[in-house]
PDB file of C-alpha atoms in Angstrom:
ATOM      1  CA  MET A   1      47.993 106.141  98.992  1.00 88.00           C
ATOM      2  CA  VAL A   2      47.184 107.963  96.002  1.00 94.00           C
ATOM      3  CA  LYS A   3      48.180 106.745  92.400  1.00 96.00           C
ATOM      4  CA  ILE A   4      49.773 108.989  89.629  1.00 96.00           C
ATOM      5  CA  THR A   5      49.698 107.350  86.016  1.00 95.00           C
ATOM      6  CA  SER A   6      50.404 110.581  83.871  1.00 95.00           C
ATOM      7  CA  ALA A   7      53.844 112.172  83.733  1.00 93.00           C
ATOM      8  CA  GLU A   8      51.929 115.320  82.922  1.00 95.00           C
ATOM      9  CA  ASN A   9      50.493 115.141  86.592  1.00 95.00           C
ATOM     10  CA  GLY A  10      50.554 118.485  88.337  1.00 94.00           C
ATOM     11  CA  ARG A  11      52.727 117.178  91.188  1.00 95.00           C
ATOM     12  CA  ILE A  12      55.108 115.504  88.929  1.00 96.00           C
ATOM     13  CA  LYS A  13      55.770 118.808  87.166  1.00 96.00           C
ATOM     14  CA  GLU A  14      56.298 120.592  90.278  1.00 96.00           C
ATOM     15  CA  ILE A  15      58.642 118.038  91.695  1.00 96.00           C
ATOM     16  CA  CYS A  16      60.606 118.264  88.234  1.00 96.00           C
ATOM     17  CA  ARG A  17      61.013 121.853  89.012  1.00 97.00           C
ATOM     18  CA  LEU A  18      62.654 121.284  92.352  1.00 97.00           C
ATOM     19  CA  THR A  19      66.037 120.745  90.681  1.00 95.00           C
ATOM     20  CA  GLU A  20      66.066 124.515  90.017  1.00 96.00           C
ATOM     21  CA  LYS A  21      66.921 126.801  92.957  1.00 96.00           C
ATOM     22  CA  LYS A  22      64.200 129.361  92.357  1.00 97.00           C
ATOM     23  CA  TYR A  23      61.583 126.719  92.276  1.00 97.00           C
ATOM     24  CA  ARG A  24      62.959 125.337  95.732  1.00 97.00           C
ATOM     25  CA  THR A  25      62.740 129.074  97.143  1.00 96.00           C
ATOM     26  CA  ARG A  26      59.226 129.621  95.641  1.00 97.00           C
ATOM     27  CA  TYR A  27      57.620 126.174  96.789  1.00 97.00           C
ATOM     28  CA  GLY A  28      59.869 125.927 100.101  1.00 97.00           C
ATOM     29  CA  LYS A  29      60.629 122.609  99.449  1.00 98.00           C
ATOM     30  CA  PHE A  30      63.284 120.321  98.198  1.00 98.00           C
ATOM     31  CA  MET A  31      63.578 116.588  97.021  1.00 97.00           C
ATOM     32  CA  ILE A  32      65.455 113.601  98.446  1.00 97.00           C
ATOM     33  CA  GLU A  33      66.045 110.590  96.209  1.00 97.00           C
ATOM     34  CA  GLY A  34      67.255 106.910  96.996  1.00 95.00           C
ATOM     35  CA  TYR A  35      66.474 104.473  99.783  1.00 96.00           C
ATOM     36  CA  ARG A  36      69.312 105.047 102.232  1.00 96.00           C
ATOM     37  CA  ASN A  37      68.935 108.797 101.787  1.00 96.00           C
ATOM     38  CA  VAL A  38      65.067 108.970 102.437  1.00 97.00           C
ATOM     39  CA  LYS A  39      65.501 106.480 105.325  1.00 97.00           C
ATOM     40  CA  ASP A  40      68.076 108.422 107.181  1.00 97.00           C
ATOM     41  CA  SER A  41      66.682 111.948 106.622  1.00 97.00           C
ATOM     42  CA  LEU A  42      62.923 111.010 107.468  1.00 97.00           C
ATOM     43  CA  PRO A  43      63.218 111.713 111.472  1.00 97.00           C
ATOM     44  CA  TYR A  44      64.516 115.111 110.678  1.00 97.00           C
ATOM     45  CA  LEU A  45      62.134 116.381 108.132  1.00 97.00           C
ATOM     46  CA  SER A  46      58.970 118.306 108.180  1.00 96.00           C
ATOM     47  CA  HIS A  47      55.837 117.647 105.943  1.00 97.00           C
ATOM     48  CA  ALA A  48      57.510 114.898 104.024  1.00 98.00           C
ATOM     49  CA  GLU A  49      55.986 113.025 101.269  1.00 97.00           C
ATOM     50  CA  ILE A  50      57.069 109.782  99.882  1.00 98.00           C
ATOM     51  CA  TYR A  51      56.708 109.069  96.162  1.00 98.00           C
ATOM     52  CA  VAL A  52      57.667 105.416  94.937  1.00 97.00           C
ATOM     53  CA  ALA A  53      57.543 104.077  91.331  1.00 96.00           C
ATOM     54  CA  GLU A  54      54.829 101.336  90.747  1.00 96.00           C
ATOM     55  CA  SER A  55      57.342  98.678  90.003  1.00 96.00           C
ATOM     56  CA  ALA A  56      59.105  99.317  93.480  1.00 95.00           C
ATOM     57  CA  LEU A  57      55.959  99.537  95.591  1.00 96.00           C
ATOM     58  CA  GLN A  58      56.003  95.838  97.198  1.00 95.00           C
ATOM     59  CA  LYS A  59      59.802  96.641  97.780  1.00 95.00           C
ATOM     60  CA  TYR A  60      59.204  99.618  99.948  1.00 96.00           C
ATOM     61  CA  CYS A  61      55.664  99.457 100.903  1.00 92.00           C
ATOM     62  CA  SER A  62      55.928  97.777 104.295  1.00 94.00           C
ATOM     63  CA  GLU A  63      59.117  99.855 105.501  1.00 95.00           C
ATOM     64  CA  PHE A  64      57.512 103.329 104.449  1.00 96.00           C
ATOM     65  CA  ASN A  65      54.350 105.138 104.720  1.00 95.00           C
ATOM     66  CA  VAL A  66      53.974 105.779 100.864  1.00 96.00           C
ATOM     67  CA  ASP A  67      51.946 108.989 100.078  1.00 96.00           C
ATOM     68  CA  PHE A  68      51.976 108.396  96.014  1.00 97.00           C
ATOM     69  CA  VAL A  69      52.445 105.531  93.899  1.00 97.00           C
ATOM     70  CA  CYS A  70      53.645 106.736  90.395  1.00 97.00           C
ATOM     71  CA  ALA A  71      53.390 104.691  87.276  1.00 96.00           C
ATOM     72  CA  ASP A  72      57.295 104.198  86.170  1.00 95.00           C
ATOM     73  CA  ALA A  73      57.193 106.725  83.352  1.00 95.00           C
ATOM     74  CA  ALA A  74      55.819 109.292  85.626  1.00 95.00           C
ATOM     75  CA  PHE A  75      58.170 108.579  88.233  1.00 95.00           C
ATOM     76  CA  ALA A  76      61.210 108.307  85.641  1.00 95.00           C
ATOM     77  CA  LYS A  77      60.432 112.136  84.915  1.00 95.00           C
ATOM     78  CA  MET A  78      60.863 113.099  88.347  1.00 95.00           C
ATOM     79  CA  SER A  79      63.897 111.049  89.182  1.00 93.00           C
ATOM     80  CA  ASP A  80      67.400 112.924  88.825  1.00 88.00           C
ATOM     81  CA  THR A  81      69.373 110.020  88.715  1.00 87.00           C
ATOM     82  CA  LYS A  82      70.519 107.531  86.175  1.00 84.00           C
ATOM     83  CA  ASN A  83      69.713 104.315  87.989  1.00 87.00           C
ATOM     84  CA  SER A  84      66.824 105.185  89.958  1.00 91.00           C
ATOM     85  CA  GLN A  85      65.948 103.344  93.161  1.00 95.00           C
ATOM     86  CA  GLY A  86      62.394 104.078  92.545  1.00 96.00           C
ATOM     87  CA  ILE A  87      61.753 106.336  95.947  1.00 97.00           C
ATOM     88  CA  ILE A  88      61.538 110.323  96.601  1.00 97.00           C
ATOM     89  CA  CYS A  89      60.849 112.081  99.251  1.00 98.00           C
ATOM     90  CA  VAL A  90      59.693 115.823  98.919  1.00 98.00           C
ATOM     91  CA  ALA A  91      59.872 117.830 102.390  1.00 98.00           C
ATOM     92  CA  ASP A  92      59.827 121.461 103.727  1.00 98.00           C
ATOM     93  CA  ILE A  93      62.786 123.742 103.827  1.00 97.00           C
ATOM     94  CA  CYS A  94      62.800 124.773 107.271  1.00 94.00           C
ATOM     95  CA  ALA A  95      64.411 127.878 108.645  1.00 91.00           C
ATOM     96  CA  LYS A  96      67.225 127.046 111.064  1.00 93.00           C
ATOM     97  CA  ALA A  97      68.853 128.718 113.924  1.00 94.00           C
ATOM     98  CA  LEU A  98      72.431 128.319 115.354  1.00 96.00           C
ATOM     99  CA  ASP A  99      72.794 126.401 118.344  1.00 97.00           C
ATOM    100  CA  PHE A 100      75.648 128.416 120.242  1.00 97.00           C
ATOM    101  CA  SER A 101      76.586 125.285 122.206  1.00 96.00           C
ATOM    102  CA  LYS A 102      78.193 123.581 118.697  1.00 97.00           C
ATOM    103  CA  ASN A 103      80.886 124.254 116.691  1.00 97.00           C
ATOM    104  CA  CYS A 104      80.454 125.721 113.305  1.00 98.00           C
ATOM    105  CA  ILE A 105      81.943 126.034 109.856  1.00 98.00           C
ATOM    106  CA  PHE A 106      81.492 128.962 107.447  1.00 98.00           C
ATOM    107  CA  LEU A 107      81.875 128.190 103.716  1.00 98.00           C
ATOM    108  CA  ASP A 108      82.704 131.106 101.659  1.00 97.00           C
ATOM    109  CA  GLY A 109      81.863 130.443  98.061  1.00 96.00           C
ATOM    110  CA  VAL A 110      82.264 126.668  97.968  1.00 97.00           C
ATOM    111  CA  SER A 111      80.898 125.587  94.601  1.00 96.00           C
ATOM    112  CA  ASP A 112      81.137 122.098  93.681  1.00 97.00           C
ATOM    113  CA  PRO A 113      78.302 119.981  94.770  1.00 97.00           C
ATOM    114  CA  GLY A 114      80.284 116.895  95.905  1.00 96.00           C
ATOM    115  CA  ASN A 115      82.644 118.911  97.841  1.00 97.00           C
ATOM    116  CA  LEU A 116      79.833 120.498  99.651  1.00 98.00           C
ATOM    117  CA  GLY A 117      78.045 117.242 100.341  1.00 97.00           C
ATOM    118  CA  THR A 118      81.302 115.846 101.640  1.00 97.00           C
ATOM    119  CA  ILE A 119      81.717 118.656 104.223  1.00 98.00           C
ATOM    120  CA  LEU A 120      78.238 118.301 105.452  1.00 98.00           C
ATOM    121  CA  ARG A 121      78.978 114.619 106.047  1.00 97.00           C
ATOM    122  CA  SER A 122      82.068 115.347 107.678  1.00 98.00           C
ATOM    123  CA  CYS A 123      80.418 118.388 109.786  1.00 98.00           C
ATOM    124  CA  VAL A 124      77.931 115.536 111.020  1.00 97.00           C
ATOM    125  CA  ALA A 125      80.680 112.902 111.916  1.00 97.00           C
ATOM    126  CA  THR A 126      82.588 115.888 114.022  1.00 97.00           C
ATOM    127  CA  GLY A 127      79.446 117.245 115.699  1.00 96.00           C
ATOM    128  CA  CYS A 128      80.110 120.503 113.777  1.00 97.00           C
ATOM    129  CA  SER A 129      76.433 121.074 113.715  1.00 97.00           C
ATOM    130  CA  ASN A 130      76.427 124.664 112.456  1.00 98.00           C
ATOM    131  CA  VAL A 131      77.049 125.589 108.698  1.00 98.00           C
ATOM    132  CA  ILE A 132      77.094 128.852 107.360  1.00 98.00           C
ATOM    133  CA  ILE A 133      76.855 129.103 103.637  1.00 97.00           C
ATOM    134  CA  ARG A 134      78.087 132.234 102.091  1.00 97.00           C
ATOM    135  CA  GLY A 135      77.466 132.119  98.096  1.00 96.00           C
ATOM    136  CA  GLY A 136      78.338 129.135  95.984  1.00 96.00           C
ATOM    137  CA  VAL A 137      76.246 126.086  95.346  1.00 96.00           C
ATOM    138  CA  ASP A 138      72.491 125.674  97.109  1.00 96.00           C
ATOM    139  CA  CYS A 139      72.866 123.086  99.820  1.00 97.00           C
ATOM    140  CA  TYR A 140      69.443 121.715  98.531  1.00 97.00           C
ATOM    141  CA  ASN A 141      70.611 121.093  95.155  1.00 97.00           C
ATOM    142  CA  PRO A 142      69.901 117.556  94.296  1.00 95.00           C
ATOM    143  CA  LYS A 143      73.583 116.542  93.762  1.00 95.00           C
ATOM    144  CA  VAL A 144      74.580 118.159  96.991  1.00 97.00           C
ATOM    145  CA  VAL A 145      71.497 116.327  98.854  1.00 97.00           C
ATOM    146  CA  ARG A 146      72.839 112.943  97.497  1.00 95.00           C
ATOM    147  CA  SER A 147      76.356 113.543  98.191  1.00 95.00           C
ATOM    148  CA  SER A 148      75.382 114.528 101.827  1.00 95.00           C
ATOM    149  CA  MET A 149      73.539 111.613 102.487  1.00 93.00           C
ATOM    150  CA  SER A 150      70.987 112.936 104.946  1.00 95.00           C
ATOM    151  CA  ALA A 151      73.417 115.409 106.465  1.00 97.00           C
ATOM    152  CA  VAL A 152      71.612 118.341 104.718  1.00 97.00           C
ATOM    153  CA  SER A 153      68.432 117.482 106.985  1.00 96.00           C
ATOM    154  CA  MET A 154      70.295 116.958 110.312  1.00 97.00           C
ATOM    155  CA  LEU A 155      72.529 120.236 110.565  1.00 97.00           C
ATOM    156  CA  ASN A 156      71.781 123.883 111.325  1.00 97.00           C
ATOM    157  CA  ILE A 157      72.456 125.389 107.815  1.00 97.00           C
ATOM    158  CA  ILE A 158      71.961 129.061 107.673  1.00 96.00           C
ATOM    159  CA  GLU A 159      72.582 131.071 104.130  1.00 94.00           C
ATOM    160  CA  SER A 160      73.961 134.476 104.381  1.00 91.00           C
ATOM    161  CA  ARG A 161      75.644 136.772 102.287  1.00 90.00           C
ATOM    162  CA  GLU A 162      76.685 139.132 105.295  1.00 90.00           C
ATOM    163  CA  THR A 163      79.801 138.539 107.497  1.00 93.00           C
ATOM    164  CA  ASP A 164      78.197 139.894 110.638  1.00 94.00           C
ATOM    165  CA  ILE A 165      77.363 136.991 111.667  1.00 96.00           C
ATOM    166  CA  LEU A 166      81.269 136.093 112.273  1.00 96.00           C
ATOM    167  CA  SER A 167      81.073 139.004 114.682  1.00 95.00           C
ATOM    168  CA  GLN A 168      78.032 137.454 116.410  1.00 95.00           C
ATOM    169  CA  LEU A 169      79.845 134.065 116.747  1.00 97.00           C
ATOM    170  CA  LYS A 170      82.918 135.952 118.340  1.00 96.00           C
ATOM    171  CA  GLY A 171      80.466 137.691 120.733  1.00 96.00           C
ATOM    172  CA  GLU A 172      79.230 134.087 121.615  1.00 97.00           C
ATOM    173  CA  GLY A 173      82.787 132.905 122.614  1.00 96.00           C
ATOM    174  CA  TYR A 174      83.872 131.231 119.148  1.00 97.00           C
ATOM    175  CA  LYS A 175      87.271 131.325 118.025  1.00 97.00           C
ATOM    176  CA  ILE A 176      87.118 132.183 114.108  1.00 98.00           C
ATOM    177  CA  ILE A 177      89.864 129.744 112.358  1.00 98.00           C
ATOM    178  CA  CYS A 178      90.575 130.597 108.881  1.00 98.00           C
ATOM    179  CA  ALA A 179      91.859 127.963 106.358  1.00 97.00           C
ATOM    180  CA  ASP A 180      94.574 129.672 103.951  1.00 95.00           C
ATOM    181  CA  MET A 181      97.945 128.069 102.641  1.00 92.00           C
ATOM    182  CA  LYS A 182     100.014 131.423 103.799  1.00 92.00           C
ATOM    183  CA  GLY A 183      98.522 130.196 107.647  1.00 95.00           C
ATOM    184  CA  GLN A 184     100.571 128.741 110.453  1.00 95.00           C
ATOM    185  CA  ASN A 185     100.610 124.878 110.670  1.00 96.00           C
ATOM    186  CA  LEU A 186      97.409 123.479 112.236  1.00 96.00           C
ATOM    187  CA  PHE A 187      98.892 120.885 114.386  1.00 94.00           C
ATOM    188  CA  ASP A 188     101.269 123.617 115.980  1.00 94.00           C
ATOM    189  CA  ILE A 189      98.232 125.607 117.591  1.00 90.00           C
ATOM    190  CA  ARG A 190      98.667 125.287 121.193  1.00 87.00           C
ATOM    191  CA  ALA A 191      96.083 127.773 122.081  1.00 85.00           C
ATOM    192  CA  GLU A 192      92.997 126.633 124.055  1.00 86.00           C
ATOM    193  CA  ILE A 193      89.825 126.543 121.983  1.00 91.00           C
ATOM    194  CA  ASP A 194      86.435 126.205 123.683  1.00 91.00           C
ATOM    195  CA  LYS A 195      84.261 126.824 120.630  1.00 95.00           C
ATOM    196  CA  PHE A 196      85.515 127.120 116.750  1.00 97.00           C
ATOM    197  CA  CYS A 197      84.007 128.523 113.730  1.00 98.00           C
ATOM    198  CA  LEU A 198      86.092 127.189 110.785  1.00 98.00           C
ATOM    199  CA  ILE A 199      86.099 129.368 107.586  1.00 98.00           C
ATOM    200  CA  VAL A 200      86.925 127.548 104.526  1.00 97.00           C
ATOM    201  CA  GLY A 201      86.857 129.090 100.809  1.00 96.00           C
ATOM    202  CA  ALA A 202      85.818 128.896  97.330  1.00 93.00           C
ATOM    203  CA  GLU A 203      87.993 125.902  95.248  1.00 91.00           C
ATOM    204  CA  ALA A 204      89.841 128.456  92.876  1.00 87.00           C
ATOM    205  CA  ASP A 205      89.641 131.652  94.897  1.00 89.00           C
ATOM    206  CA  GLY A 206      89.804 130.715  98.482  1.00 92.00           C
ATOM    207  CA  VAL A 207      88.681 132.782 101.478  1.00 95.00           C
ATOM    208  CA  SER A 208      87.627 136.551 100.217  1.00 95.00           C
ATOM    209  CA  SER A 209      89.699 139.262 102.021  1.00 94.00           C
ATOM    210  CA  GLU A 210      86.907 140.640 103.788  1.00 95.00           C
ATOM    211  CA  VAL A 211      86.193 137.323 105.697  1.00 96.00           C
ATOM    212  CA  MET A 212      89.609 136.449 106.364  1.00 96.00           C
ATOM    213  CA  ASP A 213      90.083 140.021 108.079  1.00 96.00           C
ATOM    214  CA  LEU A 214      87.571 138.872 110.564  1.00 96.00           C
ATOM    215  CA  ALA A 215      89.494 135.611 111.650  1.00 97.00           C
ATOM    216  CA  ASP A 216      91.300 135.154 114.913  1.00 96.00           C
ATOM    217  CA  ILE A 217      93.766 132.382 113.482  1.00 96.00           C
ATOM    218  CA  VAL A 218      94.680 131.705 109.972  1.00 97.00           C
ATOM    219  CA  VAL A 219      95.972 128.276 109.593  1.00 97.00           C
ATOM    220  CA  CYS A 220      97.013 125.853 106.815  1.00 96.00           C
ATOM    221  CA  LEU A 221      97.775 122.072 106.637  1.00 96.00           C
ATOM    222  CA  PRO A 222     101.430 120.799 106.223  1.00 94.00           C
ATOM    223  CA  MET A 223     102.110 119.598 102.719  1.00 92.00           C
ATOM    224  CA  GLU A 224     104.893 117.497 101.115  1.00 91.00           C
ATOM    225  CA  ASN A 225     105.180 117.674  97.274  1.00 88.00           C
ATOM    226  CA  ILE A 226     102.184 119.201  96.516  1.00 88.00           C
ATOM    227  CA  GLU A 227     100.517 122.861  96.936  1.00 84.00           C
ATOM    228  CA  SER A 228      96.894 122.173  98.127  1.00 84.00           C
ATOM    229  CA  LEU A 229      94.257 119.974  98.677  1.00 88.00           C
ATOM    230  CA  ASN A 230      90.642 119.543  97.789  1.00 94.00           C
ATOM    231  CA  VAL A 231      88.610 121.742  99.908  1.00 96.00           C
ATOM    232  CA  ALA A 232      86.485 119.000 101.237  1.00 97.00           C
ATOM    233  CA  VAL A 233      89.635 117.046 102.378  1.00 97.00           C
ATOM    234  CA  CYS A 234      91.033 120.181 103.594  1.00 96.00           C
ATOM    235  CA  ALA A 235      88.161 120.906 105.774  1.00 97.00           C
ATOM    236  CA  SER A 236      87.335 117.422 107.044  1.00 98.00           C
ATOM    237  CA  ILE A 237      90.846 117.300 108.202  1.00 97.00           C
ATOM    238  CA  MET A 238      90.765 120.664 109.971  1.00 97.00           C
ATOM    239  CA  MET A 239      87.445 120.070 111.625  1.00 97.00           C
ATOM    240  CA  TYR A 240      88.757 116.550 112.958  1.00 96.00           C
ATOM    241  CA  GLN A 241      91.813 118.268 114.344  1.00 96.00           C
ATOM    242  CA  LEU A 242      90.003 121.038 115.950  1.00 95.00           C
ATOM    243  CA  LYS A 243      87.257 118.659 117.354  1.00 94.00           C
ATOM    244  CA  PHE A 244      89.318 115.648 118.665  1.00 91.00           C
ATOM    245  CA  ARG A 245      92.835 117.356 119.638  1.00 84.00           C
ATOM    246  CA  LYS A 246      93.332 117.920 123.259  1.00 66.00           C
ATOM    247  CA  ASN A 247      93.019 121.447 124.168  1.00 63.00           C
ATOM    248  CA  GLY A 248      96.658 123.113 124.616  1.00 57.00           C
ATOM    249  CA  GLY A 249      98.351 120.675 122.476  1.00 57.00           C
TER     250      GLY A 249
END
């Protein structure tokens, strides 16, 4: 266990930089903060390092293999939350590969960290293990990591600006299903669906035309007295329906 006393320590400065995507890319690392998030993420992480505030050491030392204990002022400089729980984990950003036995979601420009985090949690809950992100907010943004509550570490997340990956999924037997307000009622779909890739779009603009053109089916959720739902709510409902409905009805 190494003790860090200065807020100007090189490690502290490096971790502070992880709030920016360019440094996460440069270092190949991201930060996880908070007791539950760190605890649940650890089994899925590579080269994880645990940083604990000095005032929280007694609380965590029996449960975690603490690598660095930081003076409270030094820890506060790293923390990205208003009410820190005194524990941070830094881990490698690992390259992931799609698992073609699992369902998939394609996020076309989702830009709000809270929305992305919620979608990722729903992906874990519905077994939609493959996530393709095309533009929008970075999945390793600290706000996304916090709101996803360990889901970032549990999923196969691929960032791709290209749409060719949808053609690849078709070749692997996936039905490409696009969410759009002008689509047919999702609950009226009777076709058998073995594996699916659900496409949802940006909060303001929806799915781009070049992506929608690759869809096999365009679907929507029925609405009463309102035009649309939050993208995270919409994606979650659709994943649950597609996953747990009975094929053919």
